[in-house]
XYZ file of C-alpha atoms in Angstrom:
557
model
C 2.280 -16.523 -55.972
C 0.134 -19.695 -56.047
C -2.966 -18.982 -53.897
C -4.786 -22.163 -52.790
C -7.755 -20.233 -51.374
C -8.208 -18.351 -54.638
C -7.970 -21.520 -56.755
C -10.631 -23.309 -54.645
C -12.883 -20.260 -54.215
C -15.450 -21.809 -56.604
C -16.436 -24.234 -53.800
C -18.025 -21.394 -51.837
C -17.549 -20.540 -48.164
C -20.133 -22.599 -46.272
C -21.494 -25.390 -48.440
C -22.428 -28.954 -47.398
C -18.783 -30.049 -47.758
C -17.464 -27.343 -45.420
C -20.241 -27.987 -42.907
C -19.493 -31.723 -42.887
C -15.755 -31.184 -42.330
C -16.397 -28.531 -39.672
C -18.676 -30.707 -37.542
C -16.888 -34.043 -38.015
C -13.471 -32.646 -37.123
C -14.946 -30.698 -34.212
C -16.676 -33.875 -33.005
C -13.348 -35.726 -33.088
C -12.204 -33.345 -30.325
C -14.945 -34.447 -27.873
C -12.966 -37.423 -26.423
C -10.087 -35.042 -25.695
C -12.346 -33.168 -23.281
C -13.161 -36.123 -21.029
C -9.852 -37.985 -21.443
C -7.700 -34.946 -20.741
C -9.296 -34.267 -17.347
C -10.406 -37.786 -16.394
C -7.852 -37.773 -13.551
C -10.301 -35.574 -11.621
C -12.319 -38.728 -10.903
C -9.911 -41.565 -11.696
C -7.365 -40.182 -9.211
C -9.821 -38.661 -6.742
C -8.850 -38.990 -3.081
C -11.742 -40.202 -0.874
C -11.852 -39.623 2.863
C -9.729 -42.206 4.652
C -8.291 -43.190 8.011
C -6.071 -45.902 9.432
C -7.473 -49.417 9.491
C -7.653 -51.057 12.927
C -7.686 -54.863 12.518
C -10.055 -57.063 14.518
C -6.998 -58.875 15.926
C -6.251 -55.786 18.053
C -8.917 -56.993 20.519
C -10.181 -53.509 21.412
C -13.427 -52.738 23.111
C -15.945 -50.732 21.100
C -15.142 -47.628 23.160
C -11.394 -47.850 22.489
C -12.022 -48.769 18.850
C -13.986 -45.533 18.409
C -11.122 -43.572 19.975
C -8.258 -45.312 18.171
C -7.781 -42.464 15.650
C -6.423 -39.125 16.952
C -7.969 -35.803 15.990
C -6.189 -33.166 13.938
C -7.099 -29.678 12.750
C -7.971 -29.349 9.077
C -9.544 -26.262 7.492
C -10.313 -24.897 10.949
C -12.123 -28.089 12.063
C -11.190 -31.007 14.301
C -11.345 -34.162 12.193
C -10.003 -37.699 12.365
C -6.391 -38.061 11.283
C -5.827 -39.594 7.865
C -2.334 -40.897 8.433
C -1.886 -41.617 12.165
C -3.453 -43.833 14.829
C -2.747 -44.491 18.489
C -0.336 -47.349 19.084
C -2.470 -50.495 19.193
C -0.403 -52.251 21.858
C -1.084 -49.406 24.275
C -4.774 -49.334 23.423
C -5.055 -53.108 23.884
C -3.476 -52.773 27.343
C -5.898 -49.990 28.329
C -8.833 -51.991 26.965
C -7.796 -55.140 28.857
C -7.548 -53.224 32.153
C -10.994 -51.616 31.612
C -9.606 -48.078 31.511
C -11.783 -45.496 29.800
C -10.445 -43.031 27.214
C -10.550 -39.396 28.243
C -11.435 -40.162 31.866
C -8.795 -42.678 32.966
C -6.349 -42.085 30.117
C -5.225 -38.767 28.654
C -5.219 -39.518 24.912
C -2.823 -36.662 24.136
C -0.106 -38.588 25.990
C -0.661 -41.872 24.137
C 2.020 -42.696 21.569
C 0.978 -42.582 17.896
C 2.059 -44.661 14.905
C 1.584 -44.809 11.138
C -1.157 -46.773 9.413
C 0.671 -50.109 9.560
C -2.397 -52.119 8.512
C -3.517 -49.954 5.616
C -6.470 -47.621 5.367
C -10.247 -47.604 5.385
C -11.750 -45.510 2.575
C -15.097 -43.801 2.397
C -17.384 -45.083 -0.365
C -18.646 -41.556 -0.999
C -18.476 -39.970 -3.464
C -16.323 -42.630 -5.182
C -16.724 -46.387 -4.900
C -13.084 -46.768 -5.920
C -10.260 -44.758 -7.487
C -6.620 -45.497 -8.214
C -5.884 -43.790 -4.885
C -7.915 -46.309 -2.876
C -6.797 -49.164 -5.179
C -3.067 -48.672 -4.544
C -3.081 -46.616 -1.306
C -1.746 -43.383 -2.817
C -2.156 -41.514 0.472
C -0.028 -40.230 3.357
C 3.614 -41.086 2.576
C 2.580 -41.993 -0.982
C 0.278 -39.039 -1.605
C 2.867 -37.521 -3.979
C 2.027 -40.245 -6.492
C -1.477 -38.906 -7.135
C -0.429 -35.519 -8.604
C 2.488 -37.249 -10.338
C -0.024 -39.445 -12.184
C -1.665 -36.374 -13.694
C 1.697 -34.745 -14.375
C 2.829 -37.826 -16.294
C -0.217 -37.501 -18.518
C 0.865 -33.946 -19.331
C 4.438 -35.171 -19.857
C 2.928 -37.384 -22.551
C 1.199 -34.302 -23.941
C 4.612 -32.598 -24.007
C 6.205 -35.469 -25.943
C 3.210 -35.643 -28.267
C 3.605 -31.943 -29.027
C 7.178 -32.611 -30.120
C 6.326 -35.365 -32.585
C 2.758 -34.704 -33.758
C 3.652 -31.922 -36.174
C 6.563 -33.838 -37.668
C 4.467 -36.994 -38.087
C 1.600 -35.158 -39.781
C 4.028 -33.363 -42.100
C 5.558 -36.678 -43.127
C 2.639 -39.119 -43.173
C -0.366 -36.845 -43.684
C -2.918 -35.132 -41.439
C -5.635 -37.745 -41.838
C -3.378 -40.745 -41.158
C -1.963 -39.194 -37.981
C -5.432 -38.087 -36.835
C -6.877 -41.608 -36.900
C -3.671 -43.278 -35.710
C -3.482 -41.089 -32.620
C -7.216 -41.462 -31.950
C -6.538 -45.212 -31.956
C -3.617 -44.764 -29.549
C -5.757 -42.680 -27.217
C -8.572 -45.246 -27.258
C -6.428 -48.397 -27.259
C -4.051 -47.473 -24.454
C -6.924 -45.987 -22.460
C -8.604 -49.387 -22.704
C -5.399 -51.125 -21.559
C -5.367 -48.931 -18.444
C -8.444 -50.791 -17.242
C -6.279 -53.897 -16.733
C -3.522 -52.095 -14.821
C -2.114 -54.156 -11.972
C -0.037 -51.390 -10.380
C 0.220 -47.636 -10.162
C 3.389 -47.741 -12.249
C 1.645 -49.582 -15.092
C -1.323 -47.206 -14.984
C 0.926 -44.129 -15.073
C 3.040 -45.323 -18.011
C -0.103 -46.078 -20.023
C -1.523 -42.691 -19.002
C 1.593 -41.031 -20.404
C 1.044 -42.746 -23.763
C -2.637 -41.722 -23.725
C -1.450 -38.120 -23.267
C 0.781 -38.441 -26.337
C -2.163 -39.650 -28.421
C -4.511 -37.049 -27.005
C -2.511 -33.977 -28.019
C -1.454 -35.490 -31.363
C -5.104 -36.123 -32.208
C -5.984 -32.556 -31.215
C -3.176 -30.999 -33.277
C -3.914 -33.151 -36.344
C -7.621 -32.238 -36.276
C -6.768 -28.572 -35.717
C -4.351 -28.435 -38.662
C -6.561 -30.514 -40.964
C -9.517 -28.209 -40.385
C -7.526 -25.013 -40.921
C -6.096 -26.363 -44.176
C -9.380 -27.592 -45.669
C -11.730 -24.788 -44.594
C -11.680 -21.307 -46.125
C -10.382 -18.156 -44.445
C -13.706 -16.924 -43.055
C -14.705 -20.326 -41.608
C -11.183 -21.069 -40.416
C -11.338 -18.443 -37.646
C -14.676 -19.740 -36.357
C -13.383 -23.315 -36.466
C -10.249 -22.467 -34.469
C -12.001 -20.407 -31.784
C -15.504 -21.869 -31.506
C -15.583 -25.227 -33.281
C -12.629 -26.932 -31.641
C -12.971 -25.231 -28.249
C -16.732 -25.607 -27.841
C -16.682 -29.310 -28.710
C -13.789 -29.795 -26.283
C -16.018 -28.215 -23.624
C -18.855 -30.595 -24.593
C -16.521 -33.521 -23.968
C -15.529 -31.985 -20.649
C -19.233 -31.777 -19.688
C -19.703 -35.478 -20.389
C -16.984 -36.384 -17.875
C -18.900 -35.545 -14.645
C -22.117 -36.950 -16.132
C -20.479 -40.333 -16.741
C -18.641 -40.226 -13.410
C -21.875 -39.532 -11.528
C -23.476 -42.760 -12.725
C -20.273 -44.861 -12.833
C -18.302 -44.466 -9.617
C -15.870 -47.371 -9.967
C -12.733 -46.219 -11.742
C -12.239 -49.213 -14.050
C -15.811 -49.141 -15.319
C -15.641 -45.356 -15.688
C -12.476 -45.690 -17.768
C -14.225 -48.276 -19.937
C -17.134 -45.881 -20.511
C -14.706 -43.106 -21.477
C -12.682 -45.177 -23.952
C -15.371 -47.188 -25.782
C -16.825 -44.094 -27.565
C -13.511 -43.844 -29.430
C -14.672 -46.791 -31.555
C -17.555 -44.679 -32.864
C -15.072 -42.540 -34.795
C -13.869 -45.374 -37.048
C -16.540 -44.693 -39.731
C -15.304 -41.092 -40.018
C -12.350 -42.427 -42.043
C -14.643 -42.612 -45.085
C -15.994 -39.079 -44.612
C -12.938 -36.999 -43.654
C -10.529 -36.452 -46.563
C -6.803 -35.839 -46.504
C -5.642 -32.217 -46.614
C -5.386 -31.139 -50.281
C -2.743 -28.609 -49.251
C -0.562 -31.370 -47.816
C -1.063 -33.531 -50.910
C 0.012 -30.632 -53.119
C 3.109 -30.106 -50.962
C 3.937 -33.791 -51.527
C 3.474 -33.447 -55.297
C 0.331 -35.647 -55.281
C -1.634 -33.240 -57.460
C -4.157 -35.739 -58.850
C -5.239 -36.921 -55.372
C -5.733 -33.327 -54.239
C -7.765 -32.552 -57.349
C -9.969 -35.627 -56.816
C -10.819 -34.441 -53.279
C -11.757 -30.963 -54.499
C -13.923 -32.422 -57.288
C -15.816 -34.564 -54.763
C -16.245 -31.469 -52.606
C -17.639 -29.604 -55.632
C -20.187 -32.397 -56.172
C -21.321 -32.165 -52.538
C -21.652 -28.390 -52.849
C -23.502 -28.743 -56.197
C -21.048 -26.533 -58.060
C -19.136 -27.131 -61.278
C -15.374 -27.510 -60.989
C -13.064 -26.166 -63.724
C -11.438 -28.626 -66.087
C -8.033 -28.098 -64.431
C -8.049 -27.105 -60.768
C -4.359 -27.376 -59.874
C -1.783 -26.720 -62.566
C 0.941 -29.378 -62.015
C 3.637 -27.090 -63.417
C 2.789 -24.208 -61.050
C 2.577 -26.563 -58.077
C 5.934 -28.091 -58.946
C 7.524 -24.662 -59.344
C 6.140 -23.599 -55.973
C 7.462 -26.679 -54.186
C 10.877 -26.351 -55.808
C 11.426 -22.787 -54.617
C 14.189 -22.521 -52.052
C 13.136 -20.851 -48.846
C 15.451 -19.183 -46.367
C 15.710 -21.370 -43.303
C 15.362 -20.055 -39.763
C 16.275 -21.695 -36.459
C 14.953 -21.461 -32.933
C 17.758 -18.974 -32.197
C 15.975 -16.411 -34.361
C 13.332 -16.153 -31.625
C 15.912 -14.452 -29.382
C 18.221 -12.815 -31.933
C 17.072 -9.197 -31.548
C 16.016 -7.359 -28.408
C 12.451 -6.912 -29.636
C 11.728 -10.520 -30.628
C 13.581 -11.752 -27.540
C 11.299 -9.671 -25.312
C 8.185 -10.926 -27.094
C 9.360 -14.546 -26.818
C 10.066 -14.280 -23.074
C 6.752 -12.565 -22.393
C 4.782 -15.084 -24.471
C 6.470 -18.017 -22.727
C 5.527 -16.592 -19.313
C 2.014 -15.775 -20.517
C 1.304 -19.258 -21.878
C 2.784 -21.034 -18.855
C 0.769 -19.056 -16.289
C -2.477 -19.384 -18.260
C -1.957 -23.149 -18.495
C -1.258 -23.429 -14.762
C -4.433 -21.494 -14.005
C -6.659 -23.391 -16.433
C -5.622 -26.911 -15.500
C -5.103 -26.024 -11.840
C -8.707 -24.817 -11.505
C -10.041 -27.732 -13.569
C -8.248 -30.333 -11.439
C -9.176 -28.610 -8.168
C -12.953 -29.037 -8.537
C -13.071 -32.130 -6.219
C -11.667 -29.977 -3.391
C -14.430 -27.380 -3.578
C -17.339 -27.344 -1.149
C -20.486 -29.041 -2.349
C -21.075 -31.840 -4.822
C -17.946 -32.754 -6.790
C -19.943 -33.747 -9.879
C -21.921 -30.504 -10.007
C -18.769 -28.454 -9.468
C -16.972 -30.244 -12.293
C -19.968 -29.821 -14.607
C -20.138 -26.094 -13.827
C -16.419 -25.821 -14.523
C -17.072 -27.311 -17.971
C -20.209 -25.277 -18.714
C -18.472 -21.972 -17.932
C -16.082 -22.633 -20.811
C -18.834 -22.217 -23.434
C -19.521 -18.511 -22.673
C -15.774 -18.014 -22.144
C -14.963 -19.196 -25.662
C -17.865 -17.198 -27.101
C -16.764 -13.996 -25.364
C -13.160 -14.504 -26.457
C -14.298 -14.857 -30.072
C -16.275 -11.613 -29.841
C -13.352 -9.806 -28.224
C -11.038 -10.981 -30.984
C -13.491 -9.728 -33.594
C -14.110 -6.214 -32.280
C -11.621 -5.119 -29.573
C -7.842 -4.658 -29.264
C -5.953 -7.812 -28.293
C -3.749 -6.331 -25.589
C -6.505 -4.769 -23.497
C -8.849 -7.726 -24.006
C -6.209 -10.179 -22.779
C -5.289 -7.986 -19.814
C -8.967 -7.515 -18.862
C -9.829 -11.221 -18.724
C -6.571 -12.018 -16.898
C -7.251 -9.302 -14.313
C -10.795 -10.603 -13.891
C -9.654 -14.188 -13.430
C -6.768 -13.364 -11.107
C -8.558 -10.873 -8.845
C -11.562 -13.085 -8.101
C -9.223 -15.971 -7.195
C -7.495 -13.690 -4.668
C -10.881 -12.725 -3.179
C -11.792 -16.366 -2.415
C -9.680 -16.363 0.757
C -11.798 -13.480 2.127
C -15.068 -15.405 1.862
C -16.256 -17.066 5.106
C -16.335 -20.867 5.008
C -20.116 -20.995 5.458
C -20.626 -19.035 2.218
C -19.525 -21.918 0.014
C -21.787 -20.833 -2.850
C -19.947 -17.505 -3.050
C -16.567 -19.276 -3.127
C -17.682 -21.584 -5.930
C -19.102 -18.626 -7.884
C -15.818 -16.729 -7.600
C -13.880 -19.806 -8.669
C -16.097 -20.182 -11.751
C -15.629 -16.516 -12.650
C -11.875 -17.053 -12.331
C -12.129 -20.083 -14.595
C -14.136 -17.976 -17.063
C -11.417 -15.313 -17.251
C -8.513 -17.726 -17.579
C -10.329 -19.882 -20.152
C -11.085 -16.787 -22.238
C -7.413 -15.839 -22.202
C -6.454 -19.411 -23.133
C -8.580 -19.173 -26.285
C -7.334 -15.703 -27.236
C -3.631 -16.271 -26.674
C -3.336 -18.571 -29.703
C -4.490 -15.860 -32.102
C -2.597 -13.062 -30.336
C 0.713 -14.938 -30.355
C 0.368 -15.866 -34.027
C -0.175 -12.193 -34.880
C 2.899 -11.029 -32.963
C 5.417 -13.270 -34.722
C 6.453 -12.766 -38.365
C 5.671 -15.327 -41.031
C 9.250 -16.596 -41.233
C 9.243 -17.810 -37.593
C 5.520 -17.872 -36.740
C 5.294 -21.659 -36.402
C 8.380 -21.760 -34.206
C 7.121 -18.878 -32.070
C 3.718 -20.439 -31.447
C 5.382 -23.832 -30.959
C 7.792 -22.496 -28.328
C 4.924 -20.810 -26.492
C 2.874 -24.000 -26.689
C 5.779 -25.939 -25.171
C 5.792 -23.488 -22.259
C 2.081 -24.202 -21.871
C 2.845 -27.929 -21.578
C 5.310 -27.276 -18.774
C 2.623 -25.222 -17.047
C 0.164 -28.116 -17.288
C 2.789 -30.480 -15.812
C 3.180 -28.141 -12.820
C -0.560 -27.541 -12.326
C -1.316 -30.743 -10.303
C 1.236 -29.655 -7.717
C -0.501 -26.299 -7.279
C -3.618 -28.320 -6.416
C -1.495 -30.543 -4.134
C -0.541 -27.463 -2.072
C -4.176 -27.248 -1.026
C -3.559 -30.140 1.371
C -1.409 -27.775 3.461
C -3.441 -24.590 3.048
C -6.820 -24.626 1.322
C -6.401 -21.116 -0.100
C -2.735 -21.362 -1.097
C -3.433 -22.620 -4.681
C -5.845 -19.741 -5.290
C -3.429 -17.170 -3.862
C -0.598 -18.421 -6.074
C -2.668 -18.806 -9.235
C -4.449 -15.495 -8.673
C -1.222 -13.579 -8.045
C 0.510 -15.058 -11.092
C -2.517 -14.341 -13.289
C -2.728 -10.685 -12.189
C 1.018 -10.180 -12.738
C 0.695 -11.758 -16.180
C -2.175 -9.386 -16.969
C 0.129 -6.460 -16.147
C 2.847 -8.016 -18.320
C 0.410 -8.265 -21.241
C 0.034 -4.481 -21.292
C 3.659 -4.184 -22.434
C 3.082 -6.354 -25.515
C 2.485 -4.558 -28.824
C -1.049 -4.200 -30.180
C -1.750 -6.353 -33.240
C -5.454 -5.623 -33.763
C -6.020 -4.189 -37.236
C -2.318 -4.342 -38.094
C -1.054 -6.401 -41.049
C 0.684 -9.640 -40.158
C 4.477 -9.130 -40.175
C 6.392 -11.186 -42.713
C 9.945 -10.458 -41.509
C 11.540 -9.917 -38.123
C 12.158 -6.261 -39.019
C 8.414 -5.733 -39.577
C 7.457 -6.905 -36.081
C 5.592 -4.506 -33.833
C 7.649 -3.013 -31.010
C 7.361 -3.995 -27.357
C 6.257 -1.112 -25.129
C 8.750 0.401 -22.700
C 11.949 -0.663 -24.466
C 14.319 1.916 -25.941
C 15.483 1.035 -29.422
C 18.724 2.489 -30.686
C 18.779 4.109 -34.083
C 21.306 2.872 -36.588
C 24.862 4.084 -36.005
C 26.455 6.680 -38.283
C 28.695 4.078 -39.886
C 25.692 1.836 -40.585
C 23.746 4.754 -42.081
C 26.764 5.757 -44.152
C 27.165 2.173 -45.392
C 23.481 1.915 -46.257
C 23.613 5.305 -48.047
C 26.645 4.159 -50.052
C 24.919 0.913 -51.043
C 21.825 2.805 -52.201
C 23.950 5.186 -54.293
C 25.843 2.306 -55.885
C 22.562 0.645 -56.814
C 21.267 3.884 -58.360
C 24.488 4.378 -60.357
C 24.361 0.793 -61.541
C 20.755 1.119 -62.678
C 21.424 4.392 -64.539
C 24.417 2.869 -66.309
C 22.192 0.085 -67.548
């Protein structure tokens, strides 16, 4: 068997070449952090109420009482979507009647905001919500905007792997970074919500494709020992750094078009990386471009100050490897037997719920008590220890119990939020951050755990199917946040309950820690709690007869 890692072992594990690739590819993930969650501020909903035009000719007293009160979060506040009928108020004002004393306001007819809305300038100067009045009857458009971004992520997941397999990891990486930056820049000139949303969808396609290309390129260039650190800490930590930059930029730039400009321009800084990041030698070998792959490894040897052998890749061995026929498997193999079918269903549920919890909590930070920018920054900072803890758990503890523990932690604290009095806002925010810590830890661990459960022959398809379920979860997550408009604690109750139930479900998955990776479906670890039938007598008899015939044949030879 042709072993790429063994052939390139002379480069060493952590030389200047590996360090350069590690940090440059990790840095390419930073824009994904602030672009992926930019809707938190771009689509933020400021306080608003119905506009009362000056042509209504109302006295100052009636103007101050033109908006009815409604109960929200246990408080009496001005209605966002209704006002008293202006014709009636103008009549009362003209006849010098006083509100509350001469007129019972509860009996005055109400109407919709026929003249638009007045928006608070705090904490946002403008958002797409205030730009295109995405409130009241149109408030469904705000979560749909974010969902369309994740629809783009879904489409990008479909095509990114195929594009990188056909055109190369490096080409797709820089192409999709250009798409993310270019179409993000075009969003600044949006003239309607529809135009903004369509462009946002395309940005989502570029965002995930860039992420996947960088992820694959790093795993294929770096050695085994560095590969694990890159996948768990490198990519994830730099994504969190990008996430931290989002509230910092939004704090100083509170107009959505200028904020979007500040978030897209840094993409131009990555153009020079084209001359520093090489193509994947593994991909070049798979394409039969042996000389190009060898040139890259020789340059890497020069950077690491080591001497490369005269012939690194034997063209004949590479050609023989690529010409070998491999048995093909289809998506149906993920549900063919009871065991793999159970694992597939459980992984799909697991990924979807984790994605709902992660993006739901990330998008809900503007609705928390306190400063929206500080809350968002804390939500980003908490991811750094979460990724670090998940890496340590993967190194030293069983997968099943580690996953269940962090899911139980995240889910239970979210359920406790509803028990905290409203005046203890700091406690509520702390519990929310602990919940985000648990769910983020599980998000980092589930990639490795899922890859270990599936056999080599269908591992890519298994992880891909689970990842697709995650995309559907991210599409649904804005609507969990949207439910908070009806009941402030409903999103936390739903996300907490689903997370706890998923933690219980995880306990039924097989334990993969310390076990060799399965190569075939028959070698897969068994799901707990399922009875597996032994082979029937006829099957055992047939197998016994086949073994005897093989023995007789061998002895006759």
